[in-house]
XYZ file of C-alpha atoms in Angstrom:
316
model
C -0.623 60.357 -6.942
C -4.456 58.558 -6.520
C -4.123 55.765 -8.547
C -0.798 54.253 -7.177
C -2.354 52.835 -3.560
C -4.932 51.442 -6.566
C -2.220 49.513 -8.024
C -0.439 48.709 -5.393
C -3.644 47.099 -3.737
C -4.942 45.220 -7.060
C -0.754 43.540 -7.335
C -1.241 42.793 -3.859
C -4.482 41.492 -4.167
C -2.937 39.495 -7.322
C 0.198 37.792 -5.670
C -2.488 37.182 -2.523
C -4.502 34.866 -5.150
C -2.051 33.669 -6.657
C -0.523 32.445 -3.545
C -3.165 31.055 -2.274
C -3.753 28.823 -5.455
C 0.260 28.042 -5.909
C 0.328 24.903 -3.227
C 1.631 21.539 -3.052
C 0.242 18.919 -1.775
C 2.803 16.557 -0.110
C 1.696 12.372 -0.643
C 3.427 9.768 0.977
C 2.154 6.515 -0.267
C 3.468 2.535 -0.157
C 5.005 1.529 -3.059
C 2.014 0.025 -4.606
C -0.039 2.667 -5.588
C 2.534 4.429 -7.443
C 0.603 4.051 -10.857
C -2.537 5.187 -9.529
C -1.742 7.667 -7.349
C 0.272 9.167 -10.009
C -2.763 9.194 -12.065
C -5.485 10.298 -9.902
C -2.549 13.342 -8.753
C -2.616 14.566 -12.283
C -6.225 14.478 -11.925
C -6.429 16.416 -9.036
C -4.293 18.812 -10.187
C -6.563 19.732 -13.057
C -9.643 19.949 -10.706
C -7.343 22.272 -8.542
C -5.391 24.918 -10.960
C -1.999 25.973 -8.831
C -2.156 23.135 -7.191
C 0.947 20.263 -7.452
C 0.850 17.420 -6.037
C 3.852 15.431 -5.522
C 3.266 11.641 -4.446
C 6.577 10.003 -2.495
C 6.858 6.091 -2.738
C 8.577 3.463 -1.041
C 7.623 1.317 1.780
C 4.992 1.960 3.667
C 6.622 1.567 7.420
C 9.472 3.481 6.103
C 7.032 5.778 4.441
C 5.096 6.541 7.771
C 8.375 6.707 9.458
C 9.499 9.405 7.507
C 6.678 11.043 8.872
C 7.107 10.410 12.730
C 10.456 10.099 13.709
C 12.027 12.278 10.697
C 9.437 14.962 11.024
C 9.194 15.572 7.505
C 6.292 17.518 6.302
C 3.232 15.318 4.576
C -0.438 15.905 4.205
C -1.898 12.440 2.928
C -0.123 9.250 3.900
C -1.571 5.844 2.181
C -0.570 2.558 3.707
C -0.528 -1.160 2.385
C -1.730 -2.560 5.679
C -4.586 -0.447 7.696
C -2.043 -1.509 11.008
C 0.814 0.446 10.314
C -0.902 3.716 11.073
C -2.741 3.136 14.358
C 0.531 0.780 15.591
C 2.647 4.020 14.827
C 0.748 7.443 14.025
C -1.601 6.899 16.695
C 0.637 6.345 19.603
C 3.668 8.197 18.646
C 6.692 6.433 17.386
C 10.054 6.425 19.365
C 8.805 8.714 21.731
C 7.157 11.282 19.604
C 3.882 12.427 19.539
C 1.198 11.016 17.803
C 1.055 12.423 14.056
C -2.681 10.853 13.566
C -5.999 9.377 15.621
C -8.006 7.903 12.650
C -7.357 6.334 8.861
C -9.691 5.449 6.601
C -9.551 1.932 4.219
C -10.644 2.414 0.515
C -8.994 -0.260 -0.994
C -8.185 -3.861 -1.076
C -5.805 -6.383 -2.586
C -3.999 -9.928 -2.913
C -0.487 -11.657 -1.909
C 0.931 -14.130 -5.977
C 3.938 -14.518 -7.345
C 4.282 -12.680 -11.111
C 6.503 -14.598 -13.278
C 7.725 -14.360 -16.939
C 8.100 -17.168 -19.522
C 11.354 -16.622 -19.214
C 10.869 -17.961 -15.439
C 12.079 -21.230 -14.331
C 9.340 -23.586 -14.674
C 6.854 -21.236 -16.332
C 5.326 -23.548 -18.444
C 4.004 -25.832 -15.156
C 3.686 -23.986 -12.776
C -0.183 -23.433 -11.616
C -2.211 -23.018 -8.657
C -1.654 -26.741 -7.644
C 2.215 -27.066 -7.389
C 3.274 -23.886 -6.882
C 5.122 -24.123 -4.072
C 7.011 -26.955 -5.467
C 8.082 -25.182 -8.310
C 9.481 -21.883 -5.932
C 11.211 -24.680 -3.646
C 13.355 -26.296 -6.465
C 17.170 -25.628 -7.008
C 18.581 -22.820 -8.695
C 14.937 -21.092 -8.708
C 15.881 -17.134 -7.844
C 12.510 -15.354 -5.493
C 12.519 -11.609 -5.223
C 10.463 -10.137 -2.040
C 10.216 -7.090 -0.340
C 11.591 -6.428 3.093
C 9.634 -7.625 6.111
C 10.889 -4.739 8.501
C 9.847 -1.968 5.814
C 6.970 -3.136 4.095
C 3.503 -5.353 4.699
C 3.968 -7.381 0.674
C 7.095 -7.739 2.878
C 5.914 -9.722 6.027
C 2.369 -10.484 3.990
C 4.638 -12.352 1.906
C 5.846 -14.709 4.922
C 2.242 -14.546 6.405
C 0.811 -15.985 2.882
C 3.166 -19.025 2.914
C 2.686 -19.726 6.713
C -0.789 -19.923 6.029
C 0.259 -22.583 3.063
C 2.218 -24.779 4.823
C -1.189 -25.413 6.838
C -3.615 -25.144 3.663
C -1.130 -27.857 2.079
C 0.162 -29.896 4.747
C 3.979 -28.807 4.139
C 5.707 -27.853 7.669
C 8.227 -27.408 5.501
C 6.948 -25.787 2.701
C 7.819 -21.856 3.869
C 11.095 -22.670 4.627
C 12.195 -24.204 1.374
C 10.396 -21.025 -0.352
C 12.069 -18.754 1.275
C 15.806 -20.842 0.967
C 15.658 -19.556 -2.872
C 14.675 -15.712 -1.790
C 17.644 -14.832 0.302
C 18.376 -11.030 1.475
C 20.117 -10.269 -1.687
C 17.097 -10.485 -3.326
C 15.264 -8.385 -1.096
C 14.360 -5.233 -1.442
C 12.703 -1.885 1.097
C 9.551 -2.252 -1.777
C 8.535 -4.863 -4.031
C 7.997 -2.616 -7.261
C 11.777 -1.916 -7.315
C 12.850 -5.708 -8.164
C 10.104 -5.735 -11.596
C 13.004 -4.198 -13.880
C 15.262 -7.372 -11.951
C 12.198 -9.780 -12.958
C 11.832 -8.632 -16.680
C 15.798 -8.738 -17.162
C 15.736 -12.716 -16.230
C 17.937 -12.253 -12.961
C 14.642 -13.633 -10.477
C 12.084 -15.821 -11.911
C 9.632 -14.896 -9.513
C 8.185 -11.701 -7.451
C 5.501 -12.464 -4.835
C 4.233 -8.957 -5.038
C 0.424 -7.735 -4.978
C -2.259 -8.958 -7.403
C -2.546 -5.079 -8.716
C 0.976 -5.125 -9.817
C 0.560 -8.373 -11.183
C -2.321 -6.075 -13.759
C -0.457 -3.260 -14.134
C 2.347 -4.523 -15.139
C 0.401 -6.837 -17.351
C 2.674 -9.651 -16.036
C 1.490 -13.375 -15.523
C 0.879 -14.486 -11.863
C -0.416 -17.111 -9.460
C -3.656 -17.526 -8.710
C -3.453 -18.935 -5.065
C -6.271 -19.608 -3.265
C -8.552 -17.168 -0.833
C -7.629 -19.247 2.290
C -4.022 -18.060 1.826
C -4.035 -14.820 -0.283
C -5.052 -11.970 2.209
C -7.427 -10.812 0.023
C -11.200 -11.959 1.929
C -12.351 -10.537 5.147
C -14.567 -13.626 5.980
C -11.212 -15.293 6.271
C -10.183 -13.219 9.422
C -10.267 -15.741 11.908
C -7.694 -18.256 9.597
C -5.433 -15.273 8.903
C -5.185 -14.275 12.247
C -3.186 -18.188 12.777
C -0.009 -16.844 10.571
C 2.409 -14.779 12.056
C 5.326 -12.912 10.596
C 8.837 -12.521 12.990
C 9.999 -9.084 11.919
C 12.692 -6.444 13.763
C 9.644 -4.795 14.960
C 7.827 -7.352 16.198
C 5.621 -10.252 15.673
C 3.101 -10.055 13.129
C -0.270 -11.909 12.852
C -1.923 -12.281 9.047
C -5.117 -9.947 8.625
C -6.478 -8.991 5.503
C -5.034 -6.623 2.955
C -7.210 -3.641 3.112
C -4.884 -0.074 2.420
C -5.393 2.865 4.582
C -5.317 6.584 3.895
C -5.088 9.546 6.900
C -4.012 12.937 7.100
C -1.118 13.662 9.977
C -1.963 16.346 12.406
C 1.330 18.108 11.444
C 0.010 18.179 7.635
C 1.115 21.714 5.789
C -2.630 21.738 3.754
C -4.518 20.137 6.043
C -8.080 21.058 4.034
C -6.300 20.200 0.668
C -5.642 16.996 2.326
C -9.091 16.067 2.789
C -10.516 16.899 -0.705
C -7.837 14.902 -2.362
C -8.818 11.736 0.011
C -12.527 12.853 -0.575
C -11.460 12.391 -4.573
C -9.711 9.011 -3.768
C -13.091 7.432 -2.667
C -15.373 9.837 -5.162
C -16.418 7.942 -8.137
C -13.340 8.720 -10.567
C -10.775 7.458 -7.923
C -12.477 4.799 -7.802
C -12.128 3.594 -11.634
C -8.679 4.658 -11.342
C -7.712 2.394 -8.398
C -10.088 -0.424 -10.100
C -8.386 -0.125 -13.270
C -5.501 -0.806 -11.736
C -5.861 -4.637 -10.207
C -7.120 -3.260 -6.608
C -10.018 -4.420 -4.549
C -12.508 -1.948 -4.376
C -14.782 -1.750 -1.167
C -18.347 -1.709 -1.047
C -17.704 1.821 0.889
C -14.449 2.983 2.768
C -14.119 1.654 6.769
C -13.051 4.719 9.112
C -11.087 3.834 11.958
C -12.000 6.419 15.009
C -14.507 7.413 13.005
C -15.904 10.281 15.116
C -12.451 11.652 14.556
C -12.674 11.957 10.961
C -13.025 15.479 9.760
C -17.153 16.011 9.178
C -16.962 15.857 5.275
C -14.909 12.238 4.657
C -17.067 10.913 7.905
C -20.343 11.020 5.950
C -18.274 9.120 2.857
C -17.270 5.975 4.816
C -19.080 3.177 7.741
C -17.182 2.153 10.907
C -14.178 -0.169 10.731
C -16.089 -3.437 11.474
C -13.322 -5.612 14.045
């Protein structure tokens, strides 16, 4: 009889330990982070036995609204345009309460077009004539929805900049004439198979995707590809009209945060620290992203202390 309480206590302790360790970390992320974050998820799980990381990918605005409007639980949110987090999460969205009060910019990227040897004009296209090839009759161009995904409106901003850069006022209109709404998806990665099958000829996408999928791509000038912060003032002259308002161009910087409603905020902090650390940065660089010398923190005083020390204050 004396051993029974001890046995029950041991079982209860074991159950408690198992419950504490068996946690699921939910990560909402931009579609272009799919390969990188899937790799990071598996690496994080190896360092945290009992933890399962469940990443979900899609257009950045769409993923954020799953938290802000649909109230779906997420521990980490990572977007392809840093402005998405303050716009929808800091201020509250559609009458809801704010769902975050800080963010960390952790990598850069560039807009490009990818194609295959089967694409129309593939043998002739280069960095000097790309817009002429993409404007030719019969060319089919895929892109993401500018109302749901940053690369969608960043593509429009890039084309606006290109018109100025090449002194071709009708450049954007001509290219978009070959990219009807039927060639749009919520996230551009959904169209990669269509490109590979020859259903479209070119796909507006990030440079990182070109690297990850071993695709041919156009090396657009930094003055228009939104990759270089030193052209910030020039990028701001471009705009994209969307259902969420008119959006000015800015350098592409991906950002991450932990929602105030996160079920596992401490574990989320550990995941972001892993992302910002050497192992995470190695995966990021290998997948074609542009590493930042040091992550930028927006509202740095509100960033959890363990993460704050890994960042510098946001420059703008």
